[in-house]
Amino acid sequence: MSTDRLSDRLAGHQPLVLGLFRIVLGLLFASEGAATLFGVLGRKASPTGDWPFWYAGVIELVCGVLVLLGVATRGAAFLSSGAMAFAYFTEHQQDGLFPLQNGGLAPALFCWGFLLLVFFGPGSLSLPGLLRRGAPSSAPAPGQAR
């Protein structure tokens, strides 16, 4: 199999793989927010209104669910990417240059993953796309048979 053929076959699956990437990224981000806000998944809840952690938890949960569903993906991903850049530079960067040194690997990966979604969009399997696919393409004119 030539590399051109392989590249063409892989390119045909890009929307599906991008959609799966979006779903997993949104689920992981929403679980971070749920853990911060509600004290689940082995984490202690952040006190309500505690800056910046409680607010970050709200962004993580809400934007994570939006990204997971593929609803307002680009806007939610933009806000999420910015929140993770803020978290990285205010909470982690002071402890070392590289994410492995400063414990900021998750915020760095989330930041770049969400930035990717800002530019590439939701891919397939988004809720709006699935609803559009299930809706009739056009309604028949009055008096016409379906």
Short mmCIF file of N, CA, C and O in Angstrom, two decimals:
data_model
loop_
_atom_site.label_atom_id
_atom_site.label_comp_id
_atom_site.label_asym_id
_atom_site.label_seq_id
_atom_site.Cartn_x
_atom_site.Cartn_y
_atom_site.Cartn_z
N MET A 1 0.85 -1.18 0.00
CA MET A 1 0.00 0.00 0.00
C MET A 1 0.90 1.23 0.00
O MET A 1 1.78 1.38 0.83
N SER A 2 0.67 2.14 -0.93
CA SER A 2 1.49 3.34 -1.01
C SER A 2 1.08 4.31 0.09
O SER A 2 -0.02 4.25 0.62
N THR A 3 1.99 5.22 0.39
CA THR A 3 1.69 6.19 1.44
C THR A 3 0.58 7.14 1.01
O THR A 3 -0.17 7.63 1.85
N ASP A 4 0.46 7.40 -0.31
CA ASP A 4 -0.63 8.26 -0.78
C ASP A 4 -1.98 7.61 -0.53
O ASP A 4 -2.92 8.26 -0.09
N ARG A 5 -2.08 6.31 -0.79
CA ARG A 5 -3.33 5.59 -0.55
C ARG A 5 -3.66 5.55 0.93
O ARG A 5 -4.81 5.73 1.32
N LEU A 6 -2.65 5.30 1.74
CA LEU A 6 -2.86 5.27 3.19
C LEU A 6 -3.30 6.64 3.69
O LEU A 6 -4.23 6.75 4.48
N SER A 7 -2.66 7.67 3.20
CA SER A 7 -3.02 9.04 3.59
C SER A 7 -4.45 9.36 3.20
O SER A 7 -5.20 9.96 3.98
N ASP A 8 -4.86 8.94 2.01
CA ASP A 8 -6.23 9.17 1.56
C ASP A 8 -7.23 8.42 2.44
O ASP A 8 -8.29 8.95 2.78
N ARG A 9 -6.91 7.19 2.78
CA ARG A 9 -7.81 6.39 3.63
C ARG A 9 -7.93 7.02 5.02
O ARG A 9 -9.01 7.07 5.59
N LEU A 10 -6.81 7.47 5.57
CA LEU A 10 -6.85 8.09 6.89
C LEU A 10 -7.60 9.42 6.84
O LEU A 10 -8.37 9.73 7.76
N ALA A 11 -7.40 10.19 5.80
CA ALA A 11 -8.07 11.49 5.68
C ALA A 11 -9.59 11.33 5.66
O ALA A 11 -10.32 12.19 6.16
N GLY A 12 -10.07 10.25 5.10
CA GLY A 12 -11.51 10.01 5.07
C GLY A 12 -12.12 9.81 6.45
O GLY A 12 -13.33 9.97 6.63
N HIS A 13 -11.29 9.48 7.43
CA HIS A 13 -11.77 9.24 8.80
C HIS A 13 -11.55 10.43 9.72
O HIS A 13 -11.87 10.36 10.91
N GLN A 14 -10.99 11.52 9.20
CA GLN A 14 -10.68 12.67 10.05
C GLN A 14 -11.88 13.22 10.82
O GLN A 14 -11.76 13.46 12.02
N PRO A 15 -13.05 13.43 10.20
CA PRO A 15 -14.16 13.97 10.98
C PRO A 15 -14.58 13.06 12.14
O PRO A 15 -14.88 13.56 13.24
N LEU A 16 -14.57 11.75 11.93
CA LEU A 16 -14.94 10.82 12.99
C LEU A 16 -13.92 10.85 14.13
O LEU A 16 -14.28 10.94 15.31
N VAL A 17 -12.64 10.80 13.78
CA VAL A 17 -11.60 10.80 14.80
C VAL A 17 -11.58 12.14 15.55
O VAL A 17 -11.41 12.17 16.78
N LEU A 18 -11.79 13.24 14.84
CA LEU A 18 -11.87 14.55 15.50
C LEU A 18 -13.07 14.58 16.45
O LEU A 18 -12.97 15.10 17.57
N GLY A 19 -14.19 14.01 16.03
CA GLY A 19 -15.35 13.95 16.91
C GLY A 19 -15.09 13.12 18.16
O GLY A 19 -15.48 13.50 19.26
N LEU A 20 -14.42 11.99 18.00
CA LEU A 20 -14.07 11.15 19.16
C LEU A 20 -13.10 11.88 20.08
O LEU A 20 -13.22 11.82 21.30
N PHE A 21 -12.12 12.58 19.49
CA PHE A 21 -11.17 13.38 20.27
C PHE A 21 -11.92 14.43 21.09
O PHE A 21 -11.68 14.61 22.28
N ARG A 22 -12.87 15.13 20.46
CA ARG A 22 -13.66 16.15 21.13
C ARG A 22 -14.46 15.55 22.28
O ARG A 22 -14.51 16.12 23.38
N ILE A 23 -15.07 14.39 22.06
CA ILE A 23 -15.88 13.74 23.10
C ILE A 23 -15.02 13.37 24.31
O ILE A 23 -15.38 13.66 25.45
N VAL A 24 -13.88 12.77 24.07
CA VAL A 24 -13.00 12.35 25.17
C VAL A 24 -12.45 13.57 25.90
O VAL A 24 -12.44 13.62 27.14
N LEU A 25 -12.01 14.59 25.15
CA LEU A 25 -11.47 15.79 25.77
C LEU A 25 -12.54 16.48 26.62
O LEU A 25 -12.28 16.89 27.75
N GLY A 26 -13.76 16.59 26.09
CA GLY A 26 -14.85 17.20 26.84
C GLY A 26 -15.20 16.42 28.10
O GLY A 26 -15.44 17.00 29.16
N LEU A 27 -15.22 15.10 27.99
CA LEU A 27 -15.52 14.26 29.15
C LEU A 27 -14.46 14.41 30.24
O LEU A 27 -14.79 14.57 31.42
N LEU A 28 -13.21 14.40 29.84
CA LEU A 28 -12.13 14.55 30.82
C LEU A 28 -12.17 15.93 31.48
O LEU A 28 -11.97 16.06 32.69
N PHE A 29 -12.45 16.96 30.69
CA PHE A 29 -12.50 18.32 31.22
C PHE A 29 -13.70 18.49 32.15
O PHE A 29 -13.57 19.08 33.23
N ALA A 30 -14.85 17.96 31.76
CA ALA A 30 -16.04 18.04 32.61
C ALA A 30 -15.82 17.29 33.92
O ALA A 30 -16.28 17.73 34.98
N SER A 31 -15.11 16.17 33.87
CA SER A 31 -14.85 15.43 35.11
C SER A 31 -13.93 16.22 36.04
O SER A 31 -14.09 16.15 37.26
N GLU A 32 -13.00 16.98 35.48
CA GLU A 32 -12.16 17.87 36.31
C GLU A 32 -13.04 18.89 37.02
O GLU A 32 -12.87 19.16 38.21
N GLY A 33 -13.97 19.49 36.27
CA GLY A 33 -14.87 20.49 36.86
C GLY A 33 -15.78 19.89 37.91
O GLY A 33 -15.99 20.48 38.98
N ALA A 34 -16.33 18.71 37.64
CA ALA A 34 -17.20 18.04 38.61
C ALA A 34 -16.43 17.72 39.89
O ALA A 34 -16.96 17.89 41.00
N ALA A 35 -15.20 17.28 39.74
CA ALA A 35 -14.39 16.96 40.91
C ALA A 35 -14.12 18.21 41.74
O ALA A 35 -14.17 18.18 42.98
N THR A 36 -13.85 19.32 41.08
CA THR A 36 -13.57 20.58 41.77
C THR A 36 -14.81 21.13 42.47
O THR A 36 -14.74 21.59 43.61
N LEU A 37 -15.94 21.06 41.80
CA LEU A 37 -17.16 21.67 42.36
C LEU A 37 -17.87 20.80 43.38
O LEU A 37 -18.42 21.31 44.36
N PHE A 38 -17.87 19.48 43.14
CA PHE A 38 -18.69 18.59 43.98
C PHE A 38 -17.89 17.63 44.85
O PHE A 38 -18.47 16.84 45.59
N GLY A 39 -16.56 17.66 44.73
CA GLY A 39 -15.75 16.79 45.57
C GLY A 39 -15.90 15.32 45.25
O GLY A 39 -15.92 14.49 46.14
N VAL A 40 -16.02 15.00 43.99
CA VAL A 40 -16.13 13.60 43.55
C VAL A 40 -14.81 13.16 42.93
O VAL A 40 -13.90 13.95 42.75
N LEU A 41 -14.73 11.88 42.62
CA LEU A 41 -13.56 11.30 41.95
C LEU A 41 -12.27 11.49 42.75
O LEU A 41 -11.20 11.72 42.20
N GLY A 42 -12.42 11.41 44.07
CA GLY A 42 -11.25 11.45 44.94
C GLY A 42 -10.67 12.83 45.21
O GLY A 42 -9.56 12.95 45.70
N ARG A 43 -11.41 13.87 44.89
CA ARG A 43 -10.92 15.23 45.13
C ARG A 43 -11.83 15.93 46.11
O ARG A 43 -13.04 15.70 46.14
N LYS A 44 -11.25 16.81 46.90
CA LYS A 44 -12.02 17.62 47.83
C LYS A 44 -12.63 18.80 47.07
O LYS A 44 -11.96 19.42 46.24
N ALA A 45 -13.89 19.13 47.35
CA ALA A 45 -14.57 20.23 46.68
C ALA A 45 -13.94 21.56 47.06
O ALA A 45 -13.53 21.77 48.20
N SER A 46 -13.86 22.44 46.08
CA SER A 46 -13.38 23.80 46.33
C SER A 46 -14.52 24.60 46.93
O SER A 46 -15.67 24.49 46.48
N PRO A 47 -14.25 25.42 47.93
CA PRO A 47 -15.33 26.23 48.52
C PRO A 47 -15.97 27.15 47.47
O PRO A 47 -15.28 27.69 46.60
N THR A 48 -17.27 27.33 47.54
CA THR A 48 -18.00 28.16 46.59
C THR A 48 -17.42 29.57 46.58
O THR A 48 -17.24 30.19 47.62
N GLY A 49 -17.13 30.06 45.37
CA GLY A 49 -16.60 31.40 45.19
C GLY A 49 -15.11 31.54 45.39
O GLY A 49 -14.57 32.63 45.26
N ASP A 50 -14.42 30.46 45.72
CA ASP A 50 -12.97 30.49 45.95
C ASP A 50 -12.23 30.78 44.64
O ASP A 50 -12.29 30.01 43.71
N TRP A 51 -11.55 31.94 44.61
CA TRP A 51 -10.83 32.36 43.40
C TRP A 51 -9.46 31.71 43.38
O TRP A 51 -8.79 31.70 44.39
N PRO A 52 -9.01 31.18 42.27
CA PRO A 52 -9.66 30.99 40.97
C PRO A 52 -10.25 29.59 40.81
O PRO A 52 -10.85 29.28 39.79
N PHE A 53 -10.09 28.75 41.84
CA PHE A 53 -10.38 27.33 41.67
C PHE A 53 -11.86 27.02 41.45
O PHE A 53 -12.20 26.22 40.57
N TRP A 54 -12.75 27.63 42.23
CA TRP A 54 -14.17 27.36 42.05
C TRP A 54 -14.63 27.82 40.67
O TRP A 54 -15.37 27.12 39.98
N TYR A 55 -14.19 29.00 40.26
CA TYR A 55 -14.57 29.53 38.95
C TYR A 55 -14.00 28.67 37.82
O TYR A 55 -14.66 28.46 36.80
N ALA A 56 -12.79 28.19 38.00
CA ALA A 56 -12.21 27.27 37.01
C ALA A 56 -13.05 26.00 36.92
O ALA A 56 -13.27 25.47 35.83
N GLY A 57 -13.53 25.52 38.06
CA GLY A 57 -14.38 24.33 38.07
C GLY A 57 -15.67 24.55 37.30
O GLY A 57 -16.13 23.66 36.58
N VAL A 58 -16.26 25.74 37.42
CA VAL A 58 -17.48 26.05 36.67
C VAL A 58 -17.18 26.04 35.17
O VAL A 58 -17.92 25.45 34.38
N ILE A 59 -16.09 26.70 34.79
CA ILE A 59 -15.69 26.72 33.37
C ILE A 59 -15.44 25.30 32.88
O ILE A 59 -15.89 24.92 31.79
N GLU A 60 -14.73 24.52 33.66
CA GLU A 60 -14.42 23.15 33.25
C GLU A 60 -15.68 22.31 33.07
O GLU A 60 -15.80 21.58 32.09
N LEU A 61 -16.59 22.41 34.01
CA LEU A 61 -17.80 21.59 33.92
C LEU A 61 -18.69 22.03 32.76
O LEU A 61 -19.09 21.22 31.93
N VAL A 62 -19.00 23.32 32.70
CA VAL A 62 -19.91 23.82 31.66
C VAL A 62 -19.30 23.66 30.27
O VAL A 62 -19.93 23.11 29.36
N CYS A 63 -18.09 24.15 30.10
CA CYS A 63 -17.46 24.06 28.78
C CYS A 63 -17.15 22.61 28.41
O CYS A 63 -17.23 22.24 27.24
N GLY A 64 -16.80 21.80 29.39
CA GLY A 64 -16.54 20.40 29.11
C GLY A 64 -17.77 19.69 28.57
O GLY A 64 -17.69 18.92 27.62
N VAL A 65 -18.93 19.98 29.15
CA VAL A 65 -20.18 19.37 28.68
C VAL A 65 -20.52 19.89 27.29
O VAL A 65 -20.92 19.13 26.41
N LEU A 66 -20.34 21.20 27.06
CA LEU A 66 -20.61 21.76 25.73
C LEU A 66 -19.71 21.13 24.67
O LEU A 66 -20.18 20.76 23.59
N VAL A 67 -18.44 20.99 24.98
CA VAL A 67 -17.50 20.38 24.04
C VAL A 67 -17.87 18.91 23.84
O VAL A 67 -17.87 18.40 22.72
N LEU A 68 -18.16 18.21 24.91
CA LEU A 68 -18.55 16.81 24.82
C LEU A 68 -19.72 16.61 23.87
O LEU A 68 -19.72 15.71 23.03
N LEU A 69 -20.71 17.49 23.96
CA LEU A 69 -21.90 17.39 23.12
C LEU A 69 -21.70 17.99 21.73
O LEU A 69 -22.51 17.77 20.84
N GLY A 70 -20.64 18.78 21.57
CA GLY A 70 -20.41 19.44 20.29
C GLY A 70 -21.30 20.64 20.07
O GLY A 70 -21.57 21.05 18.96
N VAL A 71 -21.76 21.25 21.15
CA VAL A 71 -22.63 22.43 21.10
C VAL A 71 -21.76 23.66 21.40
O VAL A 71 -21.09 23.69 22.43
N ALA A 72 -21.79 24.65 20.52
CA ALA A 72 -20.96 25.85 20.68
C ALA A 72 -19.50 25.46 20.93
O ALA A 72 -18.83 26.03 21.77
N THR A 73 -19.04 24.49 20.18
CA THR A 73 -17.72 23.90 20.43
C THR A 73 -16.59 24.92 20.35
O THR A 73 -15.73 24.95 21.22
N ARG A 74 -16.58 25.72 19.30
CA ARG A 74 -15.46 26.65 19.12
C ARG A 74 -15.38 27.68 20.25
O ARG A 74 -14.31 27.95 20.77
N GLY A 75 -16.52 28.23 20.65
CA GLY A 75 -16.53 29.20 21.74
C GLY A 75 -16.14 28.57 23.08
O GLY A 75 -15.34 29.13 23.83
N ALA A 76 -16.71 27.41 23.36
CA ALA A 76 -16.39 26.73 24.62
C ALA A 76 -14.93 26.30 24.63
O ALA A 76 -14.26 26.39 25.67
N ALA A 77 -14.41 25.85 23.50
CA ALA A 77 -13.01 25.45 23.42
C ALA A 77 -12.09 26.65 23.58
O ALA A 77 -11.03 26.56 24.21
N PHE A 78 -12.47 27.79 23.02
CA PHE A 78 -11.66 29.01 23.15
C PHE A 78 -11.57 29.43 24.62
O PHE A 78 -10.48 29.72 25.12
N LEU A 79 -12.71 29.46 25.30
CA LEU A 79 -12.73 29.81 26.73
C LEU A 79 -11.92 28.80 27.54
O LEU A 79 -11.14 29.17 28.43
N SER A 80 -12.07 27.52 27.23
CA SER A 80 -11.35 26.47 27.95
C SER A 80 -9.85 26.56 27.73
O SER A 80 -9.06 26.40 28.67
N SER A 81 -9.45 26.81 26.49
CA SER A 81 -8.03 26.94 26.19
C SER A 81 -7.42 28.11 26.96
O SER A 81 -6.35 27.99 27.56
N GLY A 82 -8.12 29.23 26.98
CA GLY A 82 -7.64 30.39 27.73
C GLY A 82 -7.57 30.14 29.22
O GLY A 82 -6.62 30.55 29.90
N ALA A 83 -8.57 29.45 29.75
CA ALA A 83 -8.58 29.13 31.19
C ALA A 83 -7.39 28.24 31.54
O ALA A 83 -6.76 28.41 32.59
N MET A 84 -7.08 27.29 30.68
CA MET A 84 -5.96 26.39 30.95
C MET A 84 -4.62 27.10 30.78
O MET A 84 -3.66 26.81 31.51
N ALA A 85 -4.52 28.03 29.84
CA ALA A 85 -3.30 28.84 29.72
C ALA A 85 -3.12 29.68 30.98
O ALA A 85 -2.01 29.76 31.53
N PHE A 86 -4.20 30.29 31.46
CA PHE A 86 -4.16 31.06 32.70
C PHE A 86 -3.70 30.19 33.86
O PHE A 86 -2.83 30.56 34.64
N ALA A 87 -4.30 28.99 33.97
CA ALA A 87 -3.93 28.07 35.06
C ALA A 87 -2.46 27.69 34.97
O ALA A 87 -1.76 27.66 35.99
N TYR A 88 -2.00 27.42 33.77
CA TYR A 88 -0.60 27.01 33.61
C TYR A 88 0.35 28.12 34.04
O TYR A 88 1.27 27.90 34.82
N PHE A 89 0.11 29.33 33.54
CA PHE A 89 1.06 30.41 33.82
C PHE A 89 0.93 30.98 35.23
O PHE A 89 1.92 31.49 35.77
N THR A 90 -0.23 30.90 35.86
CA THR A 90 -0.35 31.45 37.21
C THR A 90 -0.08 30.42 38.30
O THR A 90 0.38 30.79 39.38
N GLU A 91 -0.39 29.16 38.05
CA GLU A 91 -0.26 28.14 39.10
C GLU A 91 0.95 27.22 38.92
O GLU A 91 1.40 26.64 39.89
N HIS A 92 1.44 27.06 37.72
CA HIS A 92 2.47 26.04 37.47
C HIS A 92 3.81 26.61 37.02
O HIS A 92 4.86 26.12 37.43
N GLN A 93 3.79 27.61 36.16
CA GLN A 93 5.03 28.10 35.54
C GLN A 93 6.06 28.54 36.57
O GLN A 93 7.26 28.37 36.36
N GLN A 94 5.63 29.05 37.69
CA GLN A 94 6.56 29.54 38.71
C GLN A 94 7.41 28.42 39.32
O GLN A 94 8.47 28.69 39.88
N ASP A 95 6.97 27.16 39.17
CA ASP A 95 7.69 26.04 39.76
C ASP A 95 8.66 25.36 38.79
O ASP A 95 9.25 24.34 39.14
N GLY A 96 8.81 25.88 37.59
CA GLY A 96 9.75 25.31 36.64
C GLY A 96 9.31 25.61 35.22
O GLY A 96 8.16 25.93 34.96
N LEU A 97 10.24 25.46 34.29
CA LEU A 97 9.98 25.82 32.91
C LEU A 97 9.09 24.81 32.19
O LEU A 97 8.17 25.18 31.47
N PHE A 98 9.32 23.54 32.41
CA PHE A 98 8.61 22.50 31.66
C PHE A 98 7.47 21.88 32.47
O PHE A 98 7.57 21.75 33.69
N PRO A 99 6.41 21.46 31.78
CA PRO A 99 5.26 20.87 32.49
C PRO A 99 5.62 19.67 33.36
O PRO A 99 5.01 19.48 34.41
N LEU A 100 6.59 18.88 32.96
CA LEU A 100 6.97 17.75 33.80
C LEU A 100 7.65 18.20 35.09
O LEU A 100 7.60 17.50 36.09
N GLN A 101 8.25 19.38 35.07
CA GLN A 101 8.88 19.92 36.27
C GLN A 101 7.87 20.56 37.21
O GLN A 101 8.04 20.52 38.42
N ASN A 102 6.86 21.20 36.64
CA ASN A 102 6.00 22.04 37.45
C ASN A 102 4.59 21.47 37.69
O ASN A 102 3.75 22.15 38.26
N GLY A 103 4.33 20.24 37.25
CA GLY A 103 3.03 19.62 37.47
C GLY A 103 1.92 20.17 36.59
O GLY A 103 0.74 19.95 36.87
N GLY A 104 2.29 20.86 35.53
CA GLY A 104 1.31 21.50 34.66
C GLY A 104 1.04 20.76 33.37
O GLY A 104 0.59 21.37 32.40
N LEU A 105 1.29 19.46 33.34
CA LEU A 105 1.09 18.71 32.10
C LEU A 105 -0.38 18.72 31.67
O LEU A 105 -0.69 18.95 30.50
N ALA A 106 -1.30 18.48 32.59
CA ALA A 106 -2.72 18.46 32.23
C ALA A 106 -3.20 19.81 31.69
O ALA A 106 -3.81 19.86 30.62
N PRO A 107 -2.91 20.93 32.37
CA PRO A 107 -3.34 22.21 31.80
C PRO A 107 -2.71 22.50 30.43
O PRO A 107 -3.38 23.03 29.54
N ALA A 108 -1.46 22.14 30.25
CA ALA A 108 -0.81 22.37 28.96
C ALA A 108 -1.47 21.55 27.86
O ALA A 108 -1.77 22.07 26.77
N LEU A 109 -1.73 20.28 28.12
CA LEU A 109 -2.38 19.44 27.11
C LEU A 109 -3.81 19.88 26.84
O LEU A 109 -4.25 19.91 25.68
N PHE A 110 -4.55 20.22 27.89
CA PHE A 110 -5.91 20.72 27.69
C PHE A 110 -5.89 22.00 26.85
O PHE A 110 -6.70 22.17 25.94
N CYS A 111 -4.99 22.91 27.18
CA CYS A 111 -4.89 24.18 26.45
C CYS A 111 -4.71 23.95 24.96
O CYS A 111 -5.43 24.50 24.13
N TRP A 112 -3.74 23.12 24.59
CA TRP A 112 -3.46 22.87 23.18
C TRP A 112 -4.54 22.02 22.51
O TRP A 112 -4.87 22.23 21.34
N GLY A 113 -5.12 21.09 23.25
CA GLY A 113 -6.21 20.29 22.69
C GLY A 113 -7.43 21.14 22.37
O GLY A 113 -8.04 21.00 21.30
N PHE A 114 -7.77 22.05 23.27
CA PHE A 114 -8.90 22.93 23.02
C PHE A 114 -8.60 23.93 21.90
O PHE A 114 -9.49 24.26 21.11
N LEU A 115 -7.37 24.39 21.83
CA LEU A 115 -7.00 25.30 20.74
C LEU A 115 -7.16 24.61 19.39
O LEU A 115 -7.61 25.21 18.42
N LEU A 116 -6.85 23.34 19.33
CA LEU A 116 -7.05 22.56 18.11
C LEU A 116 -8.54 22.58 17.73
O LEU A 116 -8.88 22.78 16.55
N LEU A 117 -9.42 22.39 18.69
CA LEU A 117 -10.86 22.40 18.41
C LEU A 117 -11.36 23.77 17.97
O LEU A 117 -12.32 23.86 17.20
N VAL A 118 -10.74 24.83 18.47
CA VAL A 118 -11.12 26.18 18.03
C VAL A 118 -10.95 26.29 16.52
O VAL A 118 -11.81 26.83 15.83
N PHE A 119 -9.87 25.75 16.00
CA PHE A 119 -9.58 25.89 14.58
C PHE A 119 -10.21 24.81 13.71
O PHE A 119 -10.57 25.08 12.57
N PHE A 120 -10.39 23.60 14.24
CA PHE A 120 -10.91 22.51 13.42
C PHE A 120 -12.39 22.23 13.63
O PHE A 120 -12.99 21.50 12.87
N GLY A 121 -12.97 22.78 14.68
CA GLY A 121 -14.39 22.56 14.92
C GLY A 121 -14.67 21.22 15.57
O GLY A 121 -13.76 20.50 15.97
N PRO A 122 -15.95 20.86 15.65
CA PRO A 122 -16.35 19.69 16.42
C PRO A 122 -16.15 18.34 15.75
O PRO A 122 -16.22 17.32 16.41
N GLY A 123 -15.93 18.32 14.44
CA GLY A 123 -15.87 17.02 13.77
C GLY A 123 -17.25 16.41 13.70
O GLY A 123 -18.27 17.11 13.79
N SER A 124 -17.31 15.11 13.53
CA SER A 124 -18.62 14.46 13.45
C SER A 124 -19.10 14.07 14.85
O SER A 124 -18.40 14.29 15.83
N LEU A 125 -20.26 13.52 14.91
CA LEU A 125 -20.88 13.05 16.16
C LEU A 125 -21.26 14.17 17.12
O LEU A 125 -21.40 13.95 18.31
N SER A 126 -21.42 15.39 16.61
CA SER A 126 -21.88 16.48 17.48
C SER A 126 -23.39 16.41 17.59
O SER A 126 -24.07 15.95 16.66
N LEU A 127 -23.92 16.86 18.69
CA LEU A 127 -25.37 16.83 18.90
C LEU A 127 -26.10 17.63 17.82
O LEU A 127 -27.06 17.12 17.24
N PRO A 128 -25.68 18.86 17.49
CA PRO A 128 -26.38 19.58 16.42
C PRO A 128 -26.31 18.84 15.07
O PRO A 128 -27.29 18.82 14.34
N GLY A 129 -25.18 18.24 14.77
CA GLY A 129 -25.05 17.49 13.52
C GLY A 129 -25.94 16.27 13.49
O GLY A 129 -26.56 15.97 12.46
N LEU A 130 -26.03 15.58 14.61
CA LEU A 130 -26.89 14.40 14.67
C LEU A 130 -28.37 14.78 14.58
O LEU A 130 -29.16 14.09 13.95
N LEU A 131 -28.75 15.90 15.20
CA LEU A 131 -30.13 16.36 15.13
C LEU A 131 -30.47 16.81 13.71
O LEU A 131 -31.57 16.57 13.22
N ARG A 132 -29.54 17.50 13.06
CA ARG A 132 -29.73 17.93 11.68
C ARG A 132 -29.90 16.74 10.76
O ARG A 132 -30.71 16.74 9.84
N ARG A 133 -29.11 15.72 10.97
CA ARG A 133 -29.17 14.52 10.15
C ARG A 133 -30.50 13.80 10.31
O ARG A 133 -31.04 13.24 9.37
N GLY A 134 -31.10 13.84 11.50
CA GLY A 134 -32.36 13.16 11.76
C GLY A 134 -33.57 13.97 11.33
O GLY A 134 -34.65 13.43 11.16
N ALA A 135 -33.40 15.30 11.14
CA ALA A 135 -34.52 16.15 10.75
C ALA A 135 -34.78 16.00 9.25
O ALA A 135 -33.86 15.76 8.48
N PRO A 136 -36.03 16.14 8.85
CA PRO A 136 -36.31 16.08 7.41
C PRO A 136 -35.61 17.23 6.70
O PRO A 136 -35.52 18.34 7.23
N SER A 137 -35.11 16.96 5.48
CA SER A 137 -34.33 17.96 4.76
C SER A 137 -35.19 19.13 4.33
O SER A 137 -34.74 20.25 4.30
N SER A 138 -36.42 18.89 3.94
CA SER A 138 -37.32 19.99 3.61
C SER A 138 -38.76 19.50 3.77
O SER A 138 -39.08 18.36 3.47
N ALA A 139 -39.59 20.40 4.20
CA ALA A 139 -40.99 20.05 4.39
C ALA A 139 -41.70 20.14 3.05
O ALA A 139 -41.41 21.04 2.26
N PRO A 140 -42.62 19.23 2.76
CA PRO A 140 -43.34 19.29 1.48
C PRO A 140 -44.28 20.50 1.46
O PRO A 140 -44.76 20.96 2.50
N ALA A 141 -44.50 21.02 0.29
CA ALA A 141 -45.42 22.14 0.13
C ALA A 141 -46.83 21.68 0.47
O ALA A 141 -47.15 20.50 0.34
N PRO A 142 -47.68 22.58 0.92
CA PRO A 142 -49.05 22.19 1.26
C PRO A 142 -49.73 21.52 0.05
O PRO A 142 -49.62 21.99 -1.07
N GLY A 143 -50.40 20.43 0.29
CA GLY A 143 -51.10 19.72 -0.76
C GLY A 143 -50.23 18.66 -1.47
O GLY A 143 -50.74 17.88 -2.27
N GLN A 144 -48.91 18.63 -1.18
CA GLN A 144 -48.04 17.63 -1.79
C GLN A 144 -47.97 16.41 -0.91
O GLN A 144 -48.01 16.49 0.30
N ALA A 145 -47.86 15.25 -1.57
CA ALA A 145 -47.70 14.00 -0.83
C ALA A 145 -46.27 13.89 -0.33
O ALA A 145 -45.34 14.40 -0.93
N ARG A 146 -46.11 13.22 0.78
CA ARG A 146 -44.75 13.02 1.34
C ARG A 146 -44.04 11.91 0.66
O ARG A 146 -44.39 10.94 0.27
#
